[in-house]
Amino acid sequence: MSFNSFGHMFRMTTFGESHGAAIGCVVDGCPPGIPLRAEDIQAHLDKRRPGQSRFTTQRREPDEVKILSGVFEDERTNGQVTTGTPIALLIGNVDQRSKDYAEIRDKFRPGHADYTYQAKYGVRDYRGGGRSSARETAARVAAGAIARKVIPGVTVRGALVQLGPHMIDRTNWDWGEVDRNPFFTPDAHAAAEWEVYLDGVRKRGSSCGAVIEVVASGVPAGWGAPIYAKLDQDIAAAMMSINAVKGVEIGLGFAAAAASGEDNADQIRMRHGKPEFLSNHAGGILGGISTGQEIVVRFAVKPTSSILANRQTVTAQGEDADISTKGRHDPCVGIRAVPVGEAMLAIVLADHFLMHRGQVG
Amino acid sequence: MSFNSFGHMFRMTTFGESHGAAIGCVVDGCPPGIPLRAEDIQAHLDKRRPGQSRFTTQRREPDEVKILSGVFEDERTNGQVTTGTPIALLIGNVDQRSKDYAEIRDKFRPGHADYTYQAKYGVRDYRGGGRSSARETAARVAAGAIARKVIPGVTVRGALVQLGPHMIDRTNWDWGEVDRNPFFTPDAHAAAEWEVYLDGVRKRGSSCGAVIEVVASGVPAGWGAPIYAKLDQDIAAAMMSINAVKGVEIGLGFAAAAASGEDNADQIRMRHGKPEFLSNHAGGILGGISTGQEIVVRFAVKPTSSILANRQTVTAQGEDADISTKGRHDPCVGIRAVPVGEAMLAIVLADHFLMHRGQVG
Amino acid sequence: MSFNSFGHMFRMTTFGESHGAAIGCVVDGCPPGIPLRAEDIQAHLDKRRPGQSRFTTQRREPDEVKILSGVFEDERTNGQVTTGTPIALLIGNVDQRSKDYAEIRDKFRPGHADYTYQAKYGVRDYRGGGRSSARETAARVAAGAIARKVIPGVTVRGALVQLGPHMIDRTNWDWGEVDRNPFFTPDAHAAAEWEVYLDGVRKRGSSCGAVIEVVASGVPAGWGAPIYAKLDQDIAAAMMSINAVKGVEIGLGFAAAAASGEDNADQIRMRHGKPEFLSNHAGGILGGISTGQEIVVRFAVKPTSSILANRQTVTAQGEDADISTKGRHDPCVGIRAVPVGEAMLAIVLADHFLMHRGQVG
Amino acid sequence: MSFNSFGHMFRMTTFGESHGAAIGCVVDGCPPGIPLRAEDIQAHLDKRRPGQSRFTTQRREPDEVKILSGVFEDERTNGQVTTGTPIALLIGNVDQRSKDYAEIRDKFRPGHADYTYQAKYGVRDYRGGGRSSARETAARVAAGAIARKVIPGVTVRGALVQLGPHMIDRTNWDWGEVDRNPFFTPDAHAAAEWEVYLDGVRKRGSSCGAVIEVVASGVPAGWGAPIYAKLDQDIAAAMMSINAVKGVEIGLGFAAAAASGEDNADQIRMRHGKPEFLSNHAGGILGGISTGQEIVVRFAVKPTSSILANRQTVTAQGEDADISTKGRHDPCVGIRAVPVGEAMLAIVLADHFLMHRGQVG
């Protein structure tokens, strides 16, 4: 049992509040001997870092990571490697304009966790959302950077496939495009249209949701396990644990409900001496175990509730009130969820790689 | 870490293969003093039991449950109660026509877990799907019947809201209707139309998917926990672990991606002296913690791959082959997933009730 | 979290009460492809089974084990092997003279768990000790038989080294002697003397304690892990979880407190091209990780409180009372703890083998 | 599964190496609303801190703790309280004379974990013992300080009862004496004699072991759980996980093996309307559950292997070598293990309090 840990064997424990002293995580179970420097992690954090385009919050969060433990610079080897002991990562909080948050001390912001934290604990760090802030996802991205190194043969990539009501045209899919637009979308045409759309959302102080697709290539057949350590189960848990996520699907996902058995099941043929699936409606997972195809997962992010419009709420003292969020917020928090989704999938896969190796050898 | 256990504190471990000696589960962490008889569990198992209409498999599986431990008939009290020790439940397998399954020994059924189990373990009990058979869900339903008794103030109900491509009309929703049709659907009009549709599917040896909605009423605000024991995270894991499930969503779910921040966030007003949400797009969960509203979850079940049509596959010996499934299979496995989804939600809620009580008192 | 499960990766969950329908366990995480038949397990259970000499209880408990799941008789292989799925083991209870136990319904037996179970749960299965009965250890022995097969290069052997106040002479140690006397002691001379001593204890309806030593050979250097999955930590937990155990020590154990640093530390020298320790005061574990030497653990078993003499106690109704245990009890429960201690050490080692393989490869 | 976490519900994850950037821990599962300031923790750390007498190492380790998360200074309350979210504690490492440790890079110190870490991981942070250093116990003491606040009705106290071969006279026991001598011993007479003895050990560069007794008062009947979350099992695990500990016993411990059933079992009588045990040979635990008496645990600490005398060892390159430890080491590491043992018992008890409240209410 663990409230703030994730993973079976490759296990991350995160801590920290948005405006506390620091956030961070402890990664336990990492294999030894893996080259790891802070720069390796920083590269991924920078992708999630706010303020990189006008479509993400303009808060200044350098998100500089320090490795406190679990690595060692051994002069007999070529540099710093993991030692098999817990890797503690620390990310300081610097842009703590706590005065900005005086109003939310007493009012519960609709769509945020203010009310539920107060109902559960009777006390909460209200500054910037405290523990419920999406700032916690920086720790996930940091741990995900380590996870990737545990499974070097696996590539994990994410992309925005829907912004608000607008979906991409999948025939335009180009992974190379993802890093060339501020949306992490693989459809250059959509990116162009979305700029206009999201500018409108941003200017009127509104927000919109998004759907992210994350794909892992290079996963061999056999990772995952019945019945309650299913690969898709752990992926669903991983994605649903991300702030603002309201839905997760694998492969065809909800569309599978409308398909026939004939159309849905992926047929198999021998190709070059080994079994090859003729389609991938399963999203690379059957019976909770990887098929050797690409793992394909999508998750839906709701629009942030931090918007300019006045919304009805109540105060901690039990009075009706209105609230409006001014200041620097993401018009679409789903954009920055792309590297977070990648990190979570990498963490699940690293975890299952180690578990599989443990049980099966 | 546990491959075949689910839950933090109210914890179920299931075992058994479709055509082995028996299936069952051990429920650990159940509070003491709860009245519990086999009949209480049997009532829920009977709802899942096959052969109750022409739309479910005609296999004979009486699914009679025995309680092996963890209860005690104390003459000083009014009957049999839980003792706080592990409750072991056993369900014998009786209709083991193992000869039916000779063909699948060597051929991997597309859409089933045959290939992945073989790839992972190098050996598998192929009879009836072995461990990957949906028969395992009987153990979930049994454990779920106990979970309901742990949280007597909570009502958990499920319903089919989509059959193949056909959705219900939500304005027809009547919980009373759910037990009056063979689909567990709350829309009487849809039930009538679906009979015709599913007869067609069944007669041509095909199959279709479904979407199930499960709703829990009576959950107080405050259950769940940041960050990796989120209530919605555990619900997503619970549902995605059910056989053939490919997607899970909470509240608005994927539709939230297309909503604006103004429309999506549930506003709050004081009503009768306490906060009341004016809508429930969140599905009763904010920041991983219950809001006090209804918990609303939907999951998509793919069409079973056990169909009459010839499908391309390969053999364990690495040769191309065709396969067709004759015999007694559900045209829509999603129907019998309704009581399974209910059970899983009840288990998650009982678990979080105990965890919340442990940490917060 | 798990009240009735043990192990990280090779994980056993036990269930059942002394006089309930059955006891048993579910072993999860076992590697696939390991030959396993009920007879393999039965051989170890028979060693623990009561009634084999006049020095153990004369209750008739055949302790016949059935494998319900997790193995498969595959005609393409040489017989029944594990499949990697949960192995459920069932041992029926047959000698249920429940009437014998009417008295202990209302009186708390001193030295037994009657009072504490009642204080905790408010209800208990008092028949034969219910869940707190040493009968539960049969499930451990069964799981231990499987664990041994997971680590075929490791030999785990146990021996009685002290009976009541009488210690063996270690210069007489002969492993071959262990199975030739009713005490599982390696000192033939002690065995002869102990017969006289224990006959006296038995005839006067008294009881005595014992110290058991368990030794594992063939464990390579490197199993175990810092800081809270230390090999010695898990061994201590394993042994202290056995009924009536009050102390555990590794290597020199408590005697190490009186040794000097010079005498205690095991020196090392190269022998045949690899490091060899010149002594084994550490009991084969340094820093929680195996050294490659023999793992040596001892644990102390208290005398059973089931004795003929009248003892002072109280009733559930809060009145003073006296109690005396007639009937068929072990004069020294420590004797039958030998195979239990072996099983627990085998389980810990199998678990750590899998964990080590998972993390380090 | 977790290599570096301890506890079920009140759960501590520690990280850090002796000479790395910092050590620390994350405490998860702590109830909300508990007043907690760094000073509260510091007081306990200072007790463990080295350099307080000539009998502990003269290394300068201020061990100043910072709370990074999980508390909140709420102006509406009387100060800083826990929020129910993870409490991260950081203790910087300041006295890093890494050059002192050049020799141990290549030589395995007998009795230390150098060889086993190298054998397991193939790499290790050799500076000051790295992860295997007793410095990690500072994190335990810090977490233990929080645990004490979770169970304010419980008092946990530790004392040295044996130094090298010299035991205290229990008739001299005076808890008030414990903080008046450099040994944390309750026997003033022993303290005087031990000064002479330990000065001799120290001056000749040798070391000795110790036995520590930790006692918890105020624990109600009912904490603990069958079968693998037994209170004594978790205590045994807690103590055996402390560096250099080789044995653990509860109540009579190993002496119970030599007692008769008549002498060992604690009889009960009604006193002032409730059951009272007439002795406490059980050490406050029966069947893994607390009896309401004092919990009494003892553990043995081996003499440190960091001694002046030349000892035989081998190098990482596989050559015979001699090694001698100069510099600032504790002649008896058991002394500073007293606050560590207290912390571990407090952690186990806080954990079981929460678990009991969760399951039983």
PDB file of N, CA and C in Angstrom, chain D residues 41 65 70 74 77 101 111 119 169 175 177 192-193 198 206 210 215-216 223 234 236 242 287 294 297-298 303 350 358:
ATOM      1  N   ILE D  41      11.734  17.036  15.129  1.00  0.00           N
ATOM      2  CA  ILE D  41      12.532  15.938  14.579  1.00  0.00           C
ATOM      3  C   ILE D  41      13.983  16.071  15.014  1.00  0.00           C
ATOM      4  N   VAL D  65      18.027  18.646   9.848  1.00  0.00           N
ATOM      5  CA  VAL D  65      16.948  18.160   9.002  1.00  0.00           C
ATOM      6  C   VAL D  65      16.104  19.314   8.470  1.00  0.00           C
ATOM      7  N   GLY D  70       4.722  18.313   2.779  1.00  0.00           N
ATOM      8  CA  GLY D  70       3.803  17.566   3.629  1.00  0.00           C
ATOM      9  C   GLY D  70       3.377  18.270   4.897  1.00  0.00           C
ATOM     10  N   ASP D  74      -0.578  27.064   8.485  1.00  0.00           N
ATOM     11  CA  ASP D  74      -1.888  27.636   8.178  1.00  0.00           C
ATOM     12  C   ASP D  74      -2.208  28.708   9.220  1.00  0.00           C
ATOM     13  N   THR D  77      -4.719  28.143  11.941  1.00  0.00           N
ATOM     14  CA  THR D  77      -4.479  27.209  13.044  1.00  0.00           C
ATOM     15  C   THR D  77      -3.318  27.719  13.875  1.00  0.00           C
ATOM     16  N   TYR D 101      38.937   7.764   2.317  1.00  0.00           N
ATOM     17  CA  TYR D 101      38.379   6.482   1.956  1.00  0.00           C
ATOM     18  C   TYR D 101      38.998   5.885   0.702  1.00  0.00           C
ATOM     19  N   GLY D 111      33.724  -7.849   7.349  1.00  0.00           N
ATOM     20  CA  GLY D 111      32.630  -7.492   8.237  1.00  0.00           C
ATOM     21  C   GLY D 111      31.782  -6.342   7.748  1.00  0.00           C
ATOM     22  N   ALA D 119      29.565  -7.585  -5.265  1.00  0.00           N
ATOM     23  CA  ALA D 119      29.129  -8.842  -5.885  1.00  0.00           C
ATOM     24  C   ALA D 119      27.745  -8.692  -6.502  1.00  0.00           C
ATOM     25  N   ASP D 169      22.709  -4.946  35.644  1.00  0.00           N
ATOM     26  CA  ASP D 169      21.964  -5.578  36.733  1.00  0.00           C
ATOM     27  C   ASP D 169      20.550  -4.993  36.672  1.00  0.00           C
ATOM     28  N   TRP D 175      14.876   4.376  34.412  1.00  0.00           N
ATOM     29  CA  TRP D 175      14.761   5.043  33.107  1.00  0.00           C
ATOM     30  C   TRP D 175      15.387   6.442  33.148  1.00  0.00           C
ATOM     31  N   GLU D 177      18.003   7.374  34.486  1.00  0.00           N
ATOM     32  CA  GLU D 177      19.452   7.306  34.356  1.00  0.00           C
ATOM     33  C   GLU D 177      19.901   7.279  32.890  1.00  0.00           C
ATOM     34  N   ALA D 192      29.209   3.359  35.145  1.00  0.00           N
ATOM     35  CA  ALA D 192      30.515   3.711  35.700  1.00  0.00           C
ATOM     36  C   ALA D 192      31.574   2.695  35.284  1.00  0.00           C
ATOM     37  N   GLU D 193      31.227   1.422  35.386  1.00  0.00           N
ATOM     38  CA  GLU D 193      32.189   0.378  35.022  1.00  0.00           C
ATOM     39  C   GLU D 193      32.471   0.374  33.511  1.00  0.00           C
ATOM     40  N   LEU D 198      35.144   0.554  28.119  1.00  0.00           N
ATOM     41  CA  LEU D 198      35.094   1.036  26.744  1.00  0.00           C
ATOM     42  C   LEU D 198      36.280   1.937  26.412  1.00  0.00           C
ATOM     43  N   SER D 206      40.113  -1.207  19.186  1.00  0.00           N
ATOM     44  CA  SER D 206      39.228  -2.350  18.990  1.00  0.00           C
ATOM     45  C   SER D 206      37.763  -1.883  19.025  1.00  0.00           C
ATOM     46  N   ALA D 210      26.869  -4.858  21.502  1.00  0.00           N
ATOM     47  CA  ALA D 210      25.952  -4.414  22.540  1.00  0.00           C
ATOM     48  C   ALA D 210      24.589  -5.054  22.320  1.00  0.00           C
ATOM     49  N   VAL D 215      11.326  -0.526  24.765  1.00  0.00           N
ATOM     50  CA  VAL D 215      10.065  -0.811  25.440  1.00  0.00           C
ATOM     51  C   VAL D 215       9.027   0.238  25.027  1.00  0.00           C
ATOM     52  N   ALA D 216       7.851  -0.234  24.640  1.00  0.00           N
ATOM     53  CA  ALA D 216       6.759   0.684  24.319  1.00  0.00           C
ATOM     54  C   ALA D 216       5.649   0.517  25.343  1.00  0.00           C
ATOM     55  N   TRP D 223      -3.476  -4.299  18.468  1.00  0.00           N
ATOM     56  CA  TRP D 223      -2.698  -3.900  17.301  1.00  0.00           C
ATOM     57  C   TRP D 223      -1.916  -5.109  16.790  1.00  0.00           C
ATOM     58  N   ASP D 234       6.821  -7.733  12.270  1.00  0.00           N
ATOM     59  CA  ASP D 234       7.244  -6.437  11.738  1.00  0.00           C
ATOM     60  C   ASP D 234       8.309  -5.800  12.623  1.00  0.00           C
ATOM     61  N   ALA D 236      10.529  -7.530  14.332  1.00  0.00           N
ATOM     62  CA  ALA D 236      11.752  -8.276  14.024  1.00  0.00           C
ATOM     63  C   ALA D 236      12.373  -7.761  12.733  1.00  0.00           C
ATOM     64  N   ILE D 242      18.325  -2.805  10.830  1.00  0.00           N
ATOM     65  CA  ILE D 242      19.308  -1.821  11.302  1.00  0.00           C
ATOM     66  C   ILE D 242      20.721  -2.385  11.088  1.00  0.00           C
ATOM     67  N   GLY D 287       0.137 -14.182  19.494  1.00  0.00           N
ATOM     68  CA  GLY D 287      -0.467 -14.419  18.181  1.00  0.00           C
ATOM     69  C   GLY D 287      -0.258 -13.268  17.225  1.00  0.00           C
ATOM     70  N   GLU D 294       3.294  -3.854  28.121  1.00  0.00           N
ATOM     71  CA  GLU D 294       4.433  -3.232  27.460  1.00  0.00           C
ATOM     72  C   GLU D 294       4.967  -4.143  26.359  1.00  0.00           C
ATOM     73  N   VAL D 297      11.287  -5.492  23.337  1.00  0.00           N
ATOM     74  CA  VAL D 297      12.100  -6.094  22.280  1.00  0.00           C
ATOM     75  C   VAL D 297      13.582  -5.833  22.559  1.00  0.00           C
ATOM     76  N   ARG D 298      14.399  -6.799  22.272  1.00  0.00           N
ATOM     77  CA  ARG D 298      15.855  -6.639  22.402  1.00  0.00           C
ATOM     78  C   ARG D 298      16.520  -6.992  21.082  1.00  0.00           C
ATOM     79  N   PRO D 303      30.059  -5.994  17.000  1.00  0.00           N
ATOM     80  CA  PRO D 303      31.106  -4.977  17.069  1.00  0.00           C
ATOM     81  C   PRO D 303      31.453  -4.519  15.661  1.00  0.00           C
ATOM     82  N   ALA D 350       3.158   2.990  14.909  1.00  0.00           N
ATOM     83  CA  ALA D 350       2.311   3.957  14.192  1.00  0.00           C
ATOM     84  C   ALA D 350       1.651   3.275  12.995  1.00  0.00           C
ATOM     85  N   GLY D 358      -7.851   1.188  10.185  1.00  0.00           N
ATOM     86  CA  GLY D 358      -8.437   0.970   8.866  1.00  0.00           C
ATOM     87  C   GLY D 358      -9.321  -0.260   8.826  1.00  0.00           C
TER      88      GLY D 358
END
